[in-house]
Amino acid sequence: MQLGMIGLGRMGANMVRRLLRGGHSCVVFDVNPANIEALVAEGAIGASSIEDLAAKLEKPAAIWLMLPAAITDQTIDHLTPLLAKGDAIIDGGNSNYQDDIDRSDKLAPLGLDYIDVGTSGGVWGLDRGYCLMIGGPDGTVKRLDPIFHALAPGAGQPLPESGRTSELGYLHCGPSGAGHFVKMVHNGIEYGMMAAYAEGLNLMKAANAGRADRTADAETSPLSNPHYYNLDIDVGEVAEVWRHGSVVSSWLLDLLAGSLAGDPQLSEFSGRVSDSGEGRWMLKSGIDTGVPLPVLSAALFQRFATQGNDIYAAKVLSALRAAFGGHAEKGKH
């Protein structure tokens, strides 16, 4: 089957490679010509522009966008007049599901089908496959099934007797918006899991706090029973042992153990954790529907803190302590 791919970053390029391996034809475009050239060398058909890509596609055309959410709408607007009734636009990036619903409503009167695909797999997807959460009209999703099947972890495997594509790693979740809604929840859960690992390992790293010198002054909370905290725990080795038979084992833990094995102090990282939007959207959905999301909320706000967005609040706390009790900031020179 033929697919057009716009956006050849870390995921888009590897998705093209996986499709090529599966015997599919790909027409590719990216703002960086080097990304196009690399895939042409591997068997893809290069396009010099979005117009060129659209012209090289057979009908009905299917064009997959693997772009940052901020430029997806303008790219769709660019594409729309180049397409014909029956063509499909697929957004595999991390878009807000509400935008998907609006896009589908806008494109439907033109006879264009819009498919949203929550895509999970990261830089490992080329070999492991991509877990796909799909939203869109039944007929078009069914027509594009060979593409989804080739990208998913179960590529090359026949459909199970149960008929459930979910067993192969891809699922038609519902109408437009459903795919990215499920991916939004997926990423929110990911935030919480990552935060739980981070907090737990941080506590283990501090298990030898009883050996540290603690200043005896009014600004330092004493450590009760310091002899209980004389434990030297190899956090990296703990992460490794948890991978084998533990109820907290996961692929995330596998990746973390690998990182700790190479750099136990994680010295190459500053600790600033970005958020790409899904956690915020999920929290807003929880508010809209009255569904409590305390774990996600804490994980999301912790990411904001790592970005330095709590500095002013910390200054307010220091100012208040100084104002009501004359407490000077400890360590300030």
Short mmCIF file of C-alpha atoms in Angstrom, two decimals:
data_model
loop_
_atom_site.label_atom_id
_atom_site.label_comp_id
_atom_site.label_asym_id
_atom_site.label_seq_id
_atom_site.Cartn_x
_atom_site.Cartn_y
_atom_site.Cartn_z
CA MET A 1 0.00 0.00 0.00
CA GLN A 2 1.16 3.58 -0.60
CA LEU A 3 1.43 6.25 2.10
CA GLY A 4 2.63 9.83 2.10
CA MET A 5 4.58 10.89 5.19
CA ILE A 6 5.13 14.53 6.14
CA GLY A 7 7.55 14.97 9.03
CA LEU A 8 10.67 12.82 9.11
CA GLY A 9 11.90 13.34 12.64
CA ARG A 10 12.92 10.56 15.00
CA MET A 11 9.55 8.82 14.87
CA GLY A 12 8.34 9.74 11.39
CA ALA A 13 11.52 8.52 9.70
CA ASN A 14 11.53 5.20 11.54
CA MET A 15 7.86 4.66 10.78
CA VAL A 16 8.69 5.04 7.09
CA ARG A 17 11.52 2.53 7.48
CA ARG A 18 9.19 0.04 9.16
CA LEU A 19 6.64 0.43 6.37
CA LEU A 20 9.32 -0.04 3.72
CA ARG A 21 10.42 -3.22 5.49
CA GLY A 22 6.82 -4.38 5.31
CA GLY A 23 6.71 -3.93 1.55
CA HIS A 24 4.75 -0.68 1.45
CA SER A 25 5.55 2.34 -0.72
CA CYS A 26 6.22 5.70 0.94
CA VAL A 27 6.38 9.20 -0.53
CA VAL A 28 8.16 11.43 1.96
CA PHE A 29 8.64 15.14 2.67
CA ASP A 30 10.37 17.12 5.39
CA VAL A 31 11.59 20.70 5.72
CA ASN A 32 15.09 19.26 6.11
CA PRO A 33 16.24 17.91 2.70
CA ALA A 34 18.81 15.64 4.38
CA ASN A 35 16.01 13.70 6.08
CA ILE A 36 14.37 13.12 2.70
CA GLU A 37 17.64 12.04 1.07
CA ALA A 38 18.34 9.51 3.82
CA LEU A 39 15.04 7.75 3.25
CA VAL A 40 15.26 7.93 -0.53
CA ALA A 41 18.53 6.02 -0.18
CA GLU A 42 16.56 3.35 1.67
CA GLY A 43 13.83 3.03 -0.94
CA ALA A 44 11.35 5.82 -0.27
CA ILE A 45 10.15 8.26 -2.95
CA GLY A 46 11.24 11.79 -2.17
CA ALA A 47 9.10 14.90 -2.62
CA SER A 48 10.44 18.42 -2.97
CA SER A 49 7.36 20.05 -1.46
CA ILE A 50 3.95 19.28 -0.04
CA GLU A 51 2.52 19.94 -3.49
CA ASP A 52 4.96 17.48 -5.02
CA LEU A 53 4.09 14.86 -2.41
CA ALA A 54 0.36 15.19 -3.08
CA ALA A 55 0.93 14.92 -6.85
CA LYS A 56 2.92 11.69 -6.46
CA LEU A 57 0.25 9.85 -4.50
CA GLU A 58 -2.18 7.37 -5.99
CA LYS A 59 -5.91 7.85 -5.34
CA PRO A 60 -7.44 7.61 -2.88
CA ALA A 61 -4.43 9.19 -1.21
CA ALA A 62 -3.44 8.71 2.42
CA ILE A 63 -1.10 11.25 4.00
CA TRP A 64 0.30 10.76 7.50
CA LEU A 65 1.44 13.84 9.43
CA MET A 66 4.11 13.29 12.09
CA LEU A 67 4.51 16.89 13.19
CA PRO A 68 4.50 19.04 16.35
CA ALA A 69 0.94 19.94 17.32
CA ALA A 70 1.74 23.63 16.85
CA ILE A 71 2.15 23.30 13.06
CA THR A 72 -0.33 20.53 12.31
CA ASP A 73 -3.28 22.80 11.50
CA GLN A 74 -1.33 25.00 9.09
CA THR A 75 -0.05 21.90 7.32
CA ILE A 76 -3.58 20.53 6.99
CA ASP A 77 -4.72 23.87 5.57
CA HIS A 78 -1.84 23.67 3.08
CA LEU A 79 -2.80 20.13 2.09
CA THR A 80 -6.56 20.48 1.82
CA PRO A 81 -6.80 22.18 -1.60
CA LEU A 82 -4.37 19.62 -3.03
CA LEU A 83 -6.56 16.64 -2.16
CA ALA A 84 -9.67 15.09 -3.66
CA LYS A 85 -12.80 13.48 -2.30
CA GLY A 86 -11.99 10.15 -0.67
CA ASP A 87 -8.45 11.11 0.34
CA ALA A 88 -7.43 10.76 3.99
CA ILE A 89 -5.29 12.83 6.32
CA ILE A 90 -3.80 10.96 9.28
CA ASP A 91 -2.38 12.81 12.27
CA GLY A 92 0.00 10.61 14.23
CA GLY A 93 1.45 13.36 16.42
CA ASN A 94 0.35 14.35 19.90
CA SER A 95 -2.62 16.56 19.07
CA ASN A 96 -5.41 17.56 21.42
CA TYR A 97 -8.35 15.25 20.74
CA GLN A 98 -10.69 18.24 20.66
CA ASP A 99 -8.71 19.63 17.73
CA ASP A 100 -9.22 16.28 15.99
CA ILE A 101 -12.98 16.57 16.33
CA ASP A 102 -12.91 20.10 14.92
CA ARG A 103 -10.66 19.09 12.03
CA SER A 104 -12.88 16.15 11.14
CA ASP A 105 -15.96 18.38 11.12
CA LYS A 106 -14.14 20.87 8.89
CA LEU A 107 -12.86 18.28 6.39
CA ALA A 108 -15.94 16.07 6.14
CA PRO A 109 -17.97 18.47 3.94
CA LEU A 110 -15.04 18.43 1.48
CA GLY A 111 -15.19 14.64 1.26
CA LEU A 112 -11.87 14.26 3.08
CA ASP A 113 -11.48 11.73 5.87
CA TYR A 114 -9.55 12.61 8.99
CA ILE A 115 -7.89 9.92 11.11
CA ASP A 116 -6.19 10.57 14.44
CA VAL A 117 -3.64 8.01 15.60
CA GLY A 118 -2.12 8.10 19.04
CA THR A 119 1.32 6.61 18.46
CA SER A 120 3.44 5.10 21.23
CA GLY A 121 6.81 3.46 20.80
CA GLY A 122 9.32 6.28 20.67
CA VAL A 123 12.73 5.74 19.14
CA TRP A 124 12.40 1.98 19.75
CA GLY A 125 9.39 1.59 17.47
CA LEU A 126 11.38 0.71 14.36
CA ASP A 127 12.14 -2.73 15.73
CA ARG A 128 9.53 -3.14 18.48
CA GLY A 129 6.64 -1.69 16.52
CA TYR A 130 4.28 1.12 17.45
CA CYS A 131 1.22 0.80 19.64
CA LEU A 132 -1.51 2.60 17.70
CA MET A 133 -4.70 4.10 19.10
CA ILE A 134 -6.91 5.07 16.16
CA GLY A 135 -9.90 7.38 15.78
CA GLY A 136 -11.90 7.96 12.60
CA PRO A 137 -14.63 6.67 10.29
CA ASP A 138 -14.96 2.90 10.08
CA GLY A 139 -14.58 2.55 6.31
CA THR A 140 -11.39 4.57 6.05
CA VAL A 141 -9.79 2.94 9.07
CA LYS A 142 -10.54 -0.45 7.53
CA ARG A 143 -9.06 0.63 4.17
CA LEU A 144 -5.86 1.74 5.92
CA ASP A 145 -5.59 -1.43 8.01
CA PRO A 146 -2.52 -2.73 6.10
CA ILE A 147 -0.62 0.42 7.15
CA PHE A 148 -1.64 0.14 10.79
CA HIS A 149 -0.88 -3.59 10.86
CA ALA A 150 2.61 -3.04 9.40
CA LEU A 151 3.47 -0.35 11.94
CA ALA A 152 2.15 -2.24 14.98
CA PRO A 153 4.18 -4.73 17.05
CA GLY A 154 2.23 -7.61 15.50
CA ALA A 155 3.37 -6.85 11.95
CA GLY A 156 3.43 -9.99 9.84
CA GLN A 157 1.21 -11.93 12.22
CA PRO A 158 -2.30 -12.99 11.11
CA LEU A 159 -5.33 -11.53 12.81
CA PRO A 160 -6.11 -13.66 15.88
CA GLU A 161 -9.14 -15.91 15.87
CA SER A 162 -10.71 -13.49 18.32
CA GLY A 163 -10.64 -10.81 15.61
CA ARG A 164 -9.14 -8.36 18.09
CA THR A 165 -6.48 -6.16 16.47
CA SER A 166 -5.60 -4.99 20.00
CA GLU A 167 -3.74 -8.30 20.40
CA LEU A 168 -1.46 -7.15 17.58
CA GLY A 169 -0.89 -3.70 19.08
CA TYR A 170 -3.38 -1.46 17.28
CA LEU A 171 -7.00 -0.57 17.96
CA HIS A 172 -9.77 1.44 16.31
CA CYS A 173 -10.94 3.22 19.46
CA GLY A 174 -13.91 5.09 17.98
CA PRO A 175 -14.77 8.16 15.87
CA SER A 176 -12.43 11.06 15.20
CA GLY A 177 -10.84 12.22 18.44
CA ALA A 178 -11.05 8.84 20.15
CA GLY A 179 -7.51 7.83 19.21
CA HIS A 180 -5.87 10.89 20.67
CA PHE A 181 -8.19 10.82 23.70
CA VAL A 182 -6.89 7.33 24.52
CA LYS A 183 -3.29 8.47 23.85
CA MET A 184 -3.83 11.47 26.12
CA VAL A 185 -4.83 9.13 28.96
CA HIS A 186 -1.91 6.85 28.08
CA ASN A 187 0.55 9.71 28.45
CA GLY A 188 -1.04 10.85 31.69
CA ILE A 189 -0.55 7.36 33.12
CA GLU A 190 3.03 7.49 31.84
CA TYR A 191 3.59 10.75 33.77
CA GLY A 192 2.39 9.08 36.96
CA MET A 193 4.47 5.94 36.49
CA MET A 194 7.61 7.94 35.77
CA ALA A 195 7.02 10.14 38.81
CA ALA A 196 6.53 7.10 41.07
CA TYR A 197 9.82 5.55 39.94
CA ALA A 198 11.59 8.88 40.34
CA GLU A 199 10.33 9.52 43.85
CA GLY A 200 10.99 5.98 45.04
CA LEU A 201 14.54 5.88 43.74
CA ASN A 202 15.21 9.33 45.16
CA LEU A 203 14.21 8.08 48.61
CA MET A 204 16.50 5.06 48.29
CA LYS A 205 19.32 7.35 47.28
CA ALA A 206 18.79 9.24 50.57
CA ALA A 207 18.75 6.10 52.73
CA ASN A 208 22.25 6.98 54.04
CA ALA A 209 21.19 10.45 55.24
CA GLY A 210 22.09 9.51 58.80
CA ARG A 211 25.78 9.69 57.91
CA ALA A 212 25.61 13.25 56.70
CA ASP A 213 26.59 16.13 58.95
CA ARG A 214 23.50 18.13 59.89
CA THR A 215 23.83 21.62 61.30
CA ALA A 216 22.24 22.04 64.72
CA ASP A 217 20.41 25.33 64.36
CA ALA A 218 16.89 26.72 64.28
CA GLU A 219 16.74 26.52 60.50
CA THR A 220 17.50 22.81 60.20
CA SER A 221 15.04 20.08 61.08
CA PRO A 222 16.84 17.38 63.06
CA LEU A 223 16.90 13.83 61.71
CA SER A 224 15.23 11.59 64.23
CA ASN A 225 17.04 8.31 64.83
CA PRO A 226 19.82 8.81 62.28
CA HIS A 227 21.02 5.25 62.89
CA TYR A 228 18.00 4.08 60.90
CA TYR A 229 19.40 5.86 57.84
CA ASN A 230 22.86 4.39 57.46
CA LEU A 231 21.94 2.28 54.44
CA ASP A 232 24.10 2.39 51.32
CA ILE A 233 21.78 1.18 48.58
CA ASP A 234 22.90 0.77 44.99
CA VAL A 235 19.92 2.32 43.25
CA GLY A 236 20.96 1.05 39.84
CA GLU A 237 21.18 -2.52 41.08
CA VAL A 238 17.76 -2.21 42.70
CA ALA A 239 16.29 -1.04 39.40
CA GLU A 240 17.88 -4.08 37.76
CA VAL A 241 16.59 -6.61 40.28
CA TRP A 242 13.08 -5.15 40.07
CA ARG A 243 13.10 -5.94 36.34
CA HIS A 244 13.10 -9.67 37.15
CA GLY A 245 9.84 -10.92 38.62
CA SER A 246 8.82 -7.77 40.50
CA VAL A 247 5.25 -6.49 40.31
CA VAL A 248 6.64 -3.04 39.44
CA SER A 249 8.58 -4.31 36.43
CA SER A 250 7.83 -2.55 33.14
CA TRP A 251 9.46 -1.37 29.95
CA LEU A 252 9.95 2.03 31.58
CA LEU A 253 11.89 0.32 34.36
CA ASP A 254 13.95 -1.55 31.76
CA LEU A 255 14.92 1.76 30.19
CA LEU A 256 15.67 3.33 33.56
CA ALA A 257 17.88 0.44 34.62
CA GLY A 258 19.82 0.82 31.38
CA SER A 259 20.33 4.52 32.01
CA LEU A 260 21.52 3.92 35.59
CA ALA A 261 23.92 1.18 34.49
CA GLY A 262 25.67 3.62 32.17
CA ASP A 263 25.59 6.64 34.48
CA PRO A 264 24.51 5.91 38.11
CA GLN A 265 24.43 9.62 39.00
CA LEU A 266 22.56 10.56 35.80
CA SER A 267 25.12 13.32 35.50
CA GLU A 268 24.28 14.18 31.89
CA PHE A 269 20.81 15.36 32.88
CA SER A 270 19.88 18.69 34.46
CA GLY A 271 16.58 17.48 35.88
CA ARG A 272 14.40 19.80 33.83
CA VAL A 273 11.42 17.75 32.66
CA SER A 274 9.33 19.05 29.77
CA ASP A 275 5.64 18.40 29.20
CA SER A 276 4.23 18.29 25.69
CA GLY A 277 0.62 19.01 26.58
CA GLU A 278 -1.11 15.67 27.06
CA GLY A 279 -1.00 15.82 30.86
CA ARG A 280 -2.57 19.27 30.84
CA TRP A 281 -5.32 18.16 28.46
CA MET A 282 -6.05 15.08 30.55
CA LEU A 283 -6.30 17.15 33.73
CA LYS A 284 -8.70 19.54 31.96
CA SER A 285 -10.82 16.57 30.84
CA GLY A 286 -10.89 15.33 34.41
CA ILE A 287 -12.18 18.71 35.56
CA ASP A 288 -14.77 18.83 32.76
CA THR A 289 -16.10 15.36 33.58
CA GLY A 290 -15.67 15.48 37.35
CA VAL A 291 -13.21 12.57 37.34
CA PRO A 292 -10.53 12.89 40.08
CA LEU A 293 -6.95 12.61 38.85
CA PRO A 294 -4.80 13.20 41.95
CA VAL A 295 -1.79 11.15 40.82
CA LEU A 296 -1.62 12.78 37.39
CA SER A 297 -2.08 16.22 38.92
CA ALA A 298 0.87 15.73 41.25
CA ALA A 299 3.05 14.32 38.45
CA LEU A 300 2.19 17.17 36.10
CA PHE A 301 2.79 19.87 38.70
CA GLN A 302 6.13 18.26 39.59
CA ARG A 303 7.16 18.67 35.95
CA PHE A 304 6.23 22.34 36.15
CA ALA A 305 8.43 22.65 39.24
CA THR A 306 11.44 21.15 37.42
CA GLN A 307 11.01 23.81 34.75
CA GLY A 308 11.62 26.51 37.35
CA ASN A 309 7.99 27.56 37.59
CA ASP A 310 7.99 27.27 41.37
CA ILE A 311 10.86 29.68 41.99
CA TYR A 312 8.69 32.71 42.69
CA ALA A 313 6.48 30.68 45.03
CA ALA A 314 9.60 29.60 46.92
CA LYS A 315 10.67 33.23 47.20
CA VAL A 316 7.25 34.09 48.62
CA LEU A 317 7.72 31.39 51.28
CA SER A 318 11.15 32.77 52.16
CA ALA A 319 9.78 36.30 52.34
CA LEU A 320 6.97 35.22 54.66
CA ARG A 321 9.31 33.32 56.98
CA ALA A 322 11.60 36.33 57.15
CA ALA A 323 8.67 38.68 57.79
CA PHE A 324 6.93 36.78 60.58
CA GLY A 325 9.90 35.11 62.26
CA GLY A 326 13.03 36.84 61.12
CA HIS A 327 14.23 33.65 59.47
CA ALA A 328 17.13 34.18 57.11
CA GLU A 329 17.49 31.89 54.12
CA LYS A 330 19.95 29.20 55.09
CA GLY A 331 23.01 29.08 52.87
CA LYS A 332 22.45 32.56 51.45
CA HIS A 333 25.56 34.68 51.33
#
